[in-house]
Amino acid sequence: MTETPTAAGFLARLDALQSDEEQAKYRRYFKTGPGDYAEGDIFMGVRMGEVFTLGKEFAAMEPPEIEKLLEQDVHEARAGAVKIMALQAEHKKTTEQRRGELYGLYLRRHGRINNWDLVDLGAGRVVGGWLVDKPRDVLYELAGSADMWERRTAIVATWAFLRHGQQEDTFAIAELLLADKEDLIHKALGGWVRDAGRSNRERLLAFLDAHAATMPRTALRYAIEHLDQDQRAYYLGLKNAPPAGKGYAAM
């Protein structure tokens, strides 16, 4: 694009991509009914692949315009905003000042980043990417939030640390979320612990030895996904019986 990217321009392009068929799919896929996690979220019906392609075209959008997209009720507009934030945060030519602005915008308007796909789209790159070389206290605060999406950001943001070979925050925040009641937190917890175990299998096994018997079953199944068959059977068995011996971490 040669002109300055604006929220209005993005929304006009988005509207031209609307599909009733895609809208119906989203209504089936995302839980938007009364009492559901995405209650009241509005989907206009644009494929996410098309939203992301549009985000790349508008990747130079300034933060005030990005915020205008975040303010939209339409989910695809907010997804576009977070995609643009993620693209900028990860671009080599983006200044530290801009990365800091994006980090601040994400946290300040977290109420608009209110579905699992939006969190997963931006938390690792925008929040975690900013915190790689900084104190990470904010993630522990988010892990204790009453808001499910802020808690999900806490664990998802550690994706950036895993890329730098740093696993400790992932395991530490996962421990804080073990008693969480939300399935979408269980999935993130287990998935990120699993990924941390890719480069530190001993630490993963120690975590499982300590928590497999009491952690949510969904989280456990995600966490053990890449273990061998005997190990998976062992840890699943701990859900119904006390652990025997010292566990796999000591073997």
mmCIF file of C-alpha atoms in Angstrom:
data_model
loop_
_atom_site.group_PDB
_atom_site.id
_atom_site.type_symbol
_atom_site.label_atom_id
_atom_site.label_comp_id
_atom_site.label_asym_id
_atom_site.label_seq_id
_atom_site.Cartn_x
_atom_site.Cartn_y
_atom_site.Cartn_z
ATOM 1 C CA MET A 1 0.000 0.000 0.000
ATOM 2 C CA THR A 2 1.217 3.502 -0.781
ATOM 3 C CA GLU A 3 -1.379 5.469 1.236
ATOM 4 C CA THR A 4 -1.313 5.602 5.017
ATOM 5 C CA PRO A 5 -3.129 2.513 6.355
ATOM 6 C CA THR A 6 -6.253 3.381 8.319
ATOM 7 C CA ALA A 7 -8.829 1.466 10.306
ATOM 8 C CA ALA A 8 -11.547 2.761 7.990
ATOM 9 C CA GLY A 9 -9.704 1.439 4.957
ATOM 10 C CA PHE A 10 -9.203 -1.948 6.602
ATOM 11 C CA LEU A 11 -12.892 -2.190 7.528
ATOM 12 C CA ALA A 12 -13.969 -1.321 3.991
ATOM 13 C CA ARG A 13 -11.779 -4.078 2.562
ATOM 14 C CA LEU A 14 -13.019 -6.479 5.239
ATOM 15 C CA ASP A 15 -16.634 -5.772 4.415
ATOM 16 C CA ALA A 16 -16.020 -6.673 0.764
ATOM 17 C CA LEU A 17 -14.847 -10.139 1.840
ATOM 18 C CA GLN A 18 -17.957 -10.983 3.889
ATOM 19 C CA SER A 19 -19.487 -14.408 3.322
ATOM 20 C CA ASP A 20 -22.747 -15.713 4.777
ATOM 21 C CA GLU A 21 -21.361 -19.248 4.519
ATOM 22 C CA GLU A 22 -18.280 -18.387 6.564
ATOM 23 C CA GLN A 23 -20.445 -16.558 9.092
ATOM 24 C CA ALA A 24 -22.494 -19.705 9.642
ATOM 25 C CA LYS A 25 -19.289 -21.734 10.132
ATOM 26 C CA TYR A 26 -18.013 -19.331 12.772
ATOM 27 C CA ARG A 27 -21.286 -19.486 14.664
ATOM 28 C CA ARG A 28 -20.872 -23.266 14.875
ATOM 29 C CA TYR A 29 -17.159 -23.166 15.693
ATOM 30 C CA PHE A 30 -17.025 -20.441 18.347
ATOM 31 C CA LYS A 31 -19.223 -20.648 21.413
ATOM 32 C CA THR A 32 -21.115 -17.358 21.308
ATOM 33 C CA GLY A 33 -24.358 -18.335 23.060
ATOM 34 C CA PRO A 34 -25.567 -17.200 26.495
ATOM 35 C CA GLY A 35 -23.095 -18.264 29.164
ATOM 36 C CA ASP A 36 -20.509 -19.414 26.615
ATOM 37 C CA TYR A 37 -16.923 -18.152 26.638
ATOM 38 C CA ALA A 38 -17.527 -15.933 23.578
ATOM 39 C CA GLU A 39 -21.003 -14.782 24.479
ATOM 40 C CA GLY A 40 -22.062 -11.854 22.314
ATOM 41 C CA ASP A 41 -19.020 -11.950 20.002
ATOM 42 C CA ILE A 42 -20.010 -10.919 16.476
ATOM 43 C CA PHE A 43 -18.611 -12.629 13.381
ATOM 44 C CA MET A 44 -19.258 -11.043 10.006
ATOM 45 C CA GLY A 45 -17.999 -14.072 8.077
ATOM 46 C CA VAL A 46 -14.503 -13.527 6.656
ATOM 47 C CA ARG A 47 -11.986 -16.359 6.488
ATOM 48 C CA MET A 48 -9.112 -15.855 8.897
ATOM 49 C CA GLY A 49 -6.653 -16.485 6.092
ATOM 50 C CA GLU A 50 -8.119 -13.493 4.292
ATOM 51 C CA VAL A 51 -8.067 -11.418 7.490
ATOM 52 C CA PHE A 52 -4.370 -12.218 7.941
ATOM 53 C CA THR A 53 -3.562 -11.409 4.314
ATOM 54 C CA LEU A 54 -5.315 -8.088 4.774
ATOM 55 C CA GLY A 55 -3.331 -7.557 7.978
ATOM 56 C CA LYS A 56 -0.101 -7.903 5.993
ATOM 57 C CA GLU A 57 -1.287 -5.252 3.535
ATOM 58 C CA PHE A 58 -2.061 -2.892 6.432
ATOM 59 C CA ALA A 59 0.968 -3.888 8.523
ATOM 60 C CA ALA A 60 2.295 -0.303 8.723
ATOM 61 C CA MET A 61 -0.819 0.941 10.530
ATOM 62 C CA GLU A 62 -0.135 3.329 13.410
ATOM 63 C CA PRO A 63 -1.179 2.321 16.971
ATOM 64 C CA PRO A 64 -4.082 4.824 17.199
ATOM 65 C CA GLU A 65 -5.605 3.293 14.072
ATOM 66 C CA ILE A 66 -4.956 -0.223 15.368
ATOM 67 C CA GLU A 67 -6.829 0.734 18.511
ATOM 68 C CA LYS A 68 -9.795 1.797 16.402
ATOM 69 C CA LEU A 69 -9.907 -1.737 15.007
ATOM 70 C CA LEU A 70 -9.737 -3.174 18.516
ATOM 71 C CA GLU A 71 -12.767 -1.099 19.425
ATOM 72 C CA GLN A 72 -14.883 -2.803 16.770
ATOM 73 C CA ASP A 73 -17.564 -5.288 17.813
ATOM 74 C CA VAL A 74 -16.795 -7.434 14.770
ATOM 75 C CA HIS A 75 -14.396 -10.232 15.668
ATOM 76 C CA GLU A 76 -12.550 -10.202 12.352
ATOM 77 C CA ALA A 77 -11.690 -6.520 12.809
ATOM 78 C CA ARG A 78 -10.149 -7.222 16.201
ATOM 79 C CA ALA A 79 -8.325 -10.226 14.751
ATOM 80 C CA GLY A 80 -6.917 -7.936 12.073
ATOM 81 C CA ALA A 81 -5.761 -5.504 14.726
ATOM 82 C CA VAL A 82 -3.940 -8.176 16.706
ATOM 83 C CA LYS A 83 -2.413 -9.617 13.535
ATOM 84 C CA ILE A 84 -1.037 -6.200 12.616
ATOM 85 C CA MET A 85 0.359 -5.797 16.142
ATOM 86 C CA ALA A 86 2.050 -9.197 15.920
ATOM 87 C CA LEU A 87 3.537 -8.465 12.511
ATOM 88 C CA GLN A 88 4.969 -5.165 13.687
ATOM 89 C CA ALA A 89 6.283 -6.602 16.951
ATOM 90 C CA GLU A 90 8.230 -9.281 15.090
ATOM 91 C CA HIS A 91 9.495 -7.159 12.200
ATOM 92 C CA LYS A 92 13.242 -6.548 12.340
ATOM 93 C CA LYS A 93 12.887 -2.877 11.412
ATOM 94 C CA THR A 94 10.320 -2.083 14.119
ATOM 95 C CA THR A 95 11.785 0.272 16.727
ATOM 96 C CA GLU A 96 11.897 -0.540 20.429
ATOM 97 C CA GLN A 97 9.635 2.439 21.020
ATOM 98 C CA ARG A 98 6.975 1.004 18.721
ATOM 99 C CA ARG A 99 7.280 -2.462 20.279
ATOM 100 C CA GLY A 100 6.754 -0.858 23.662
ATOM 101 C CA GLU A 101 3.689 0.990 22.355
ATOM 102 C CA LEU A 102 2.224 -2.246 21.025
ATOM 103 C CA TYR A 103 2.887 -4.042 24.301
ATOM 104 C CA GLY A 104 1.179 -1.241 26.195
ATOM 105 C CA LEU A 105 -1.754 -1.204 23.783
ATOM 106 C CA TYR A 106 -2.271 -4.954 24.107
ATOM 107 C CA LEU A 107 -2.423 -4.818 27.905
ATOM 108 C CA ARG A 108 -4.385 -1.577 28.086
ATOM 109 C CA ARG A 109 -7.068 -2.851 25.719
ATOM 110 C CA HIS A 110 -6.988 -6.492 26.788
ATOM 111 C CA GLY A 111 -10.737 -6.306 27.249
ATOM 112 C CA ARG A 112 -11.011 -6.223 23.455
ATOM 113 C CA ILE A 113 -8.640 -9.195 23.060
ATOM 114 C CA ASN A 114 -11.306 -11.478 24.407
ATOM 115 C CA ASN A 115 -11.220 -14.813 22.663
ATOM 116 C CA TRP A 116 -8.684 -17.627 22.561
ATOM 117 C CA ASP A 117 -7.685 -17.042 18.940
ATOM 118 C CA LEU A 118 -6.990 -13.354 19.559
ATOM 119 C CA VAL A 119 -4.801 -14.130 22.566
ATOM 120 C CA ASP A 120 -2.913 -16.837 20.701
ATOM 121 C CA LEU A 121 -2.405 -14.517 17.745
ATOM 122 C CA GLY A 122 -0.697 -11.759 19.712
ATOM 123 C CA ALA A 123 0.402 -12.703 23.218
ATOM 124 C CA GLY A 124 3.579 -14.509 22.248
ATOM 125 C CA ARG A 125 4.878 -11.896 19.847
ATOM 126 C CA VAL A 126 3.537 -8.656 21.305
ATOM 127 C CA VAL A 127 3.711 -9.363 25.046
ATOM 128 C CA GLY A 128 6.255 -12.159 25.312
ATOM 129 C CA GLY A 129 8.478 -10.662 22.637
ATOM 130 C CA TRP A 130 8.684 -7.402 24.564
ATOM 131 C CA LEU A 131 9.466 -9.155 27.844
ATOM 132 C CA VAL A 132 12.231 -11.456 26.586
ATOM 133 C CA ASP A 133 14.948 -9.221 28.027
ATOM 134 C CA LYS A 134 12.844 -7.592 30.766
ATOM 135 C CA PRO A 135 11.279 -8.469 34.139
ATOM 136 C CA ARG A 136 8.233 -10.684 33.741
ATOM 137 C CA ASP A 137 6.264 -9.882 36.877
ATOM 138 C CA VAL A 138 3.297 -8.739 34.803
ATOM 139 C CA LEU A 139 2.731 -12.286 33.553
ATOM 140 C CA TYR A 140 2.426 -13.591 37.099
ATOM 141 C CA GLU A 141 -0.085 -10.846 37.814
ATOM 142 C CA LEU A 142 -2.061 -11.826 34.722
ATOM 143 C CA ALA A 143 -1.968 -15.469 35.803
ATOM 144 C CA GLY A 144 -3.893 -14.442 38.924
ATOM 145 C CA SER A 145 -6.440 -12.331 37.059
ATOM 146 C CA ALA A 146 -10.171 -12.984 37.308
ATOM 147 C CA ASP A 147 -10.311 -12.614 33.514
ATOM 148 C CA MET A 148 -9.807 -15.890 31.635
ATOM 149 C CA TRP A 149 -8.213 -14.219 28.622
ATOM 150 C CA GLU A 150 -5.644 -12.419 30.754
ATOM 151 C CA ARG A 151 -4.755 -15.756 32.368
ATOM 152 C CA ARG A 152 -4.385 -17.301 28.932
ATOM 153 C CA THR A 153 -2.114 -14.432 27.878
ATOM 154 C CA ALA A 154 0.109 -15.198 30.886
ATOM 155 C CA ILE A 155 0.978 -18.685 29.627
ATOM 156 C CA VAL A 156 0.798 -18.018 25.882
ATOM 157 C CA ALA A 157 3.221 -15.088 26.167
ATOM 158 C CA THR A 158 5.958 -17.499 27.306
ATOM 159 C CA TRP A 159 6.103 -18.782 23.714
ATOM 160 C CA ALA A 160 8.662 -16.054 23.078
ATOM 161 C CA PHE A 161 10.825 -17.281 25.947
ATOM 162 C CA LEU A 162 10.731 -20.865 24.660
ATOM 163 C CA ARG A 163 12.105 -19.596 21.349
ATOM 164 C CA HIS A 164 15.123 -18.362 23.327
ATOM 165 C CA GLY A 165 15.568 -21.643 25.194
ATOM 166 C CA GLN A 166 14.030 -20.330 28.417
ATOM 167 C CA GLN A 167 11.510 -22.742 29.950
ATOM 168 C CA GLU A 168 11.272 -21.765 33.610
ATOM 169 C CA ASP A 169 8.534 -19.155 33.291
ATOM 170 C CA THR A 170 6.387 -21.552 31.292
ATOM 171 C CA PHE A 171 6.550 -24.195 34.014
ATOM 172 C CA ALA A 172 6.161 -21.651 36.820
ATOM 173 C CA ILE A 173 3.074 -20.018 35.308
ATOM 174 C CA ALA A 174 1.641 -23.430 34.441
ATOM 175 C CA GLU A 175 1.855 -24.331 38.135
ATOM 176 C CA LEU A 176 -0.121 -21.198 38.998
ATOM 177 C CA LEU A 177 -2.858 -22.234 36.583
ATOM 178 C CA LEU A 178 -3.195 -25.873 37.628
ATOM 179 C CA ALA A 179 -6.360 -25.229 39.639
ATOM 180 C CA ASP A 180 -8.018 -23.154 36.906
ATOM 181 C CA LYS A 181 -11.609 -24.142 36.120
ATOM 182 C CA GLU A 182 -11.599 -23.180 32.433
ATOM 183 C CA ASP A 183 -10.989 -25.762 29.720
ATOM 184 C CA LEU A 184 -9.367 -23.165 27.455
ATOM 185 C CA ILE A 185 -6.771 -22.548 30.172
ATOM 186 C CA HIS A 186 -6.220 -26.299 30.577
ATOM 187 C CA LYS A 187 -5.487 -26.613 26.862
ATOM 188 C CA ALA A 188 -3.006 -23.742 26.865
ATOM 189 C CA LEU A 189 -1.324 -24.952 30.047
ATOM 190 C CA GLY A 190 -0.831 -28.461 28.689
ATOM 191 C CA GLY A 191 0.215 -27.314 25.239
ATOM 192 C CA TRP A 192 2.844 -24.885 26.467
ATOM 193 C CA VAL A 193 4.253 -27.335 29.020
ATOM 194 C CA ARG A 194 4.481 -29.910 26.223
ATOM 195 C CA ASP A 195 6.381 -27.453 24.020
ATOM 196 C CA ALA A 196 8.709 -26.494 26.873
ATOM 197 C CA GLY A 197 9.477 -30.190 27.220
ATOM 198 C CA ARG A 198 10.746 -30.372 23.659
ATOM 199 C CA SER A 199 14.048 -28.849 24.736
ATOM 200 C CA ASN A 200 13.953 -29.858 28.397
ATOM 201 C CA ARG A 201 12.434 -33.331 28.703
ATOM 202 C CA GLU A 202 13.800 -33.833 32.230
ATOM 203 C CA ARG A 203 12.018 -30.695 33.447
ATOM 204 C CA LEU A 204 8.774 -31.811 31.792
ATOM 205 C CA LEU A 205 8.934 -35.220 33.459
ATOM 206 C CA ALA A 206 9.622 -33.613 36.823
ATOM 207 C CA PHE A 207 6.579 -31.380 36.342
ATOM 208 C CA LEU A 208 4.437 -34.378 35.456
ATOM 209 C CA ASP A 209 5.747 -36.428 38.391
ATOM 210 C CA ALA A 210 4.693 -33.606 40.690
ATOM 211 C CA HIS A 211 1.330 -32.742 39.141
ATOM 212 C CA ALA A 212 -0.012 -35.445 36.809
ATOM 213 C CA ALA A 213 -2.197 -36.997 39.511
ATOM 214 C CA THR A 214 -4.049 -33.752 40.206
ATOM 215 C CA MET A 215 -3.803 -31.578 37.076
ATOM 216 C CA PRO A 216 -6.828 -31.301 34.770
ATOM 217 C CA ARG A 217 -7.101 -34.298 32.442
ATOM 218 C CA THR A 218 -7.220 -32.112 29.326
ATOM 219 C CA ALA A 219 -4.015 -30.346 30.365
ATOM 220 C CA LEU A 220 -2.374 -33.679 31.088
ATOM 221 C CA ARG A 221 -3.312 -35.138 27.714
ATOM 222 C CA TYR A 222 -1.861 -32.122 25.934
ATOM 223 C CA ALA A 223 1.303 -32.207 28.054
ATOM 224 C CA ILE A 224 2.113 -35.874 27.401
ATOM 225 C CA GLU A 225 1.308 -35.811 23.691
ATOM 226 C CA HIS A 226 4.928 -36.208 22.571
ATOM 227 C CA LEU A 227 5.981 -38.790 25.151
ATOM 228 C CA ASP A 228 6.314 -42.446 24.262
ATOM 229 C CA GLN A 229 3.401 -44.825 24.770
ATOM 230 C CA ASP A 230 4.596 -46.244 28.096
ATOM 231 C CA GLN A 231 5.165 -42.800 29.566
ATOM 232 C CA ARG A 232 1.739 -41.593 28.442
ATOM 233 C CA ALA A 233 0.100 -44.643 30.012
ATOM 234 C CA TYR A 234 2.024 -44.115 33.235
ATOM 235 C CA TYR A 235 1.014 -40.483 33.678
ATOM 236 C CA LEU A 236 -2.594 -41.093 32.678
ATOM 237 C CA GLY A 237 -2.651 -43.871 35.250
ATOM 238 C CA LEU A 238 -1.699 -41.402 37.976
ATOM 239 C CA LYS A 239 -5.115 -39.787 37.592
ATOM 240 C CA ASN A 240 -6.696 -42.884 39.145
ATOM 241 C CA ALA A 241 -3.990 -44.133 41.480
ATOM 242 C CA PRO A 242 -1.158 -42.704 43.627
ATOM 243 C CA PRO A 243 2.268 -42.592 41.923
ATOM 244 C CA ALA A 244 4.618 -45.502 42.506
ATOM 245 C CA GLY A 245 8.324 -44.999 43.042
ATOM 246 C CA LYS A 246 9.985 -41.714 42.080
ATOM 247 C CA GLY A 247 8.454 -41.264 38.657
ATOM 248 C CA TYR A 248 9.961 -40.971 35.202
ATOM 249 C CA ALA A 249 12.082 -37.928 36.025
ATOM 250 C CA ALA A 250 14.247 -40.078 38.300
ATOM 251 C CA MET A 251 14.584 -42.975 35.845
#
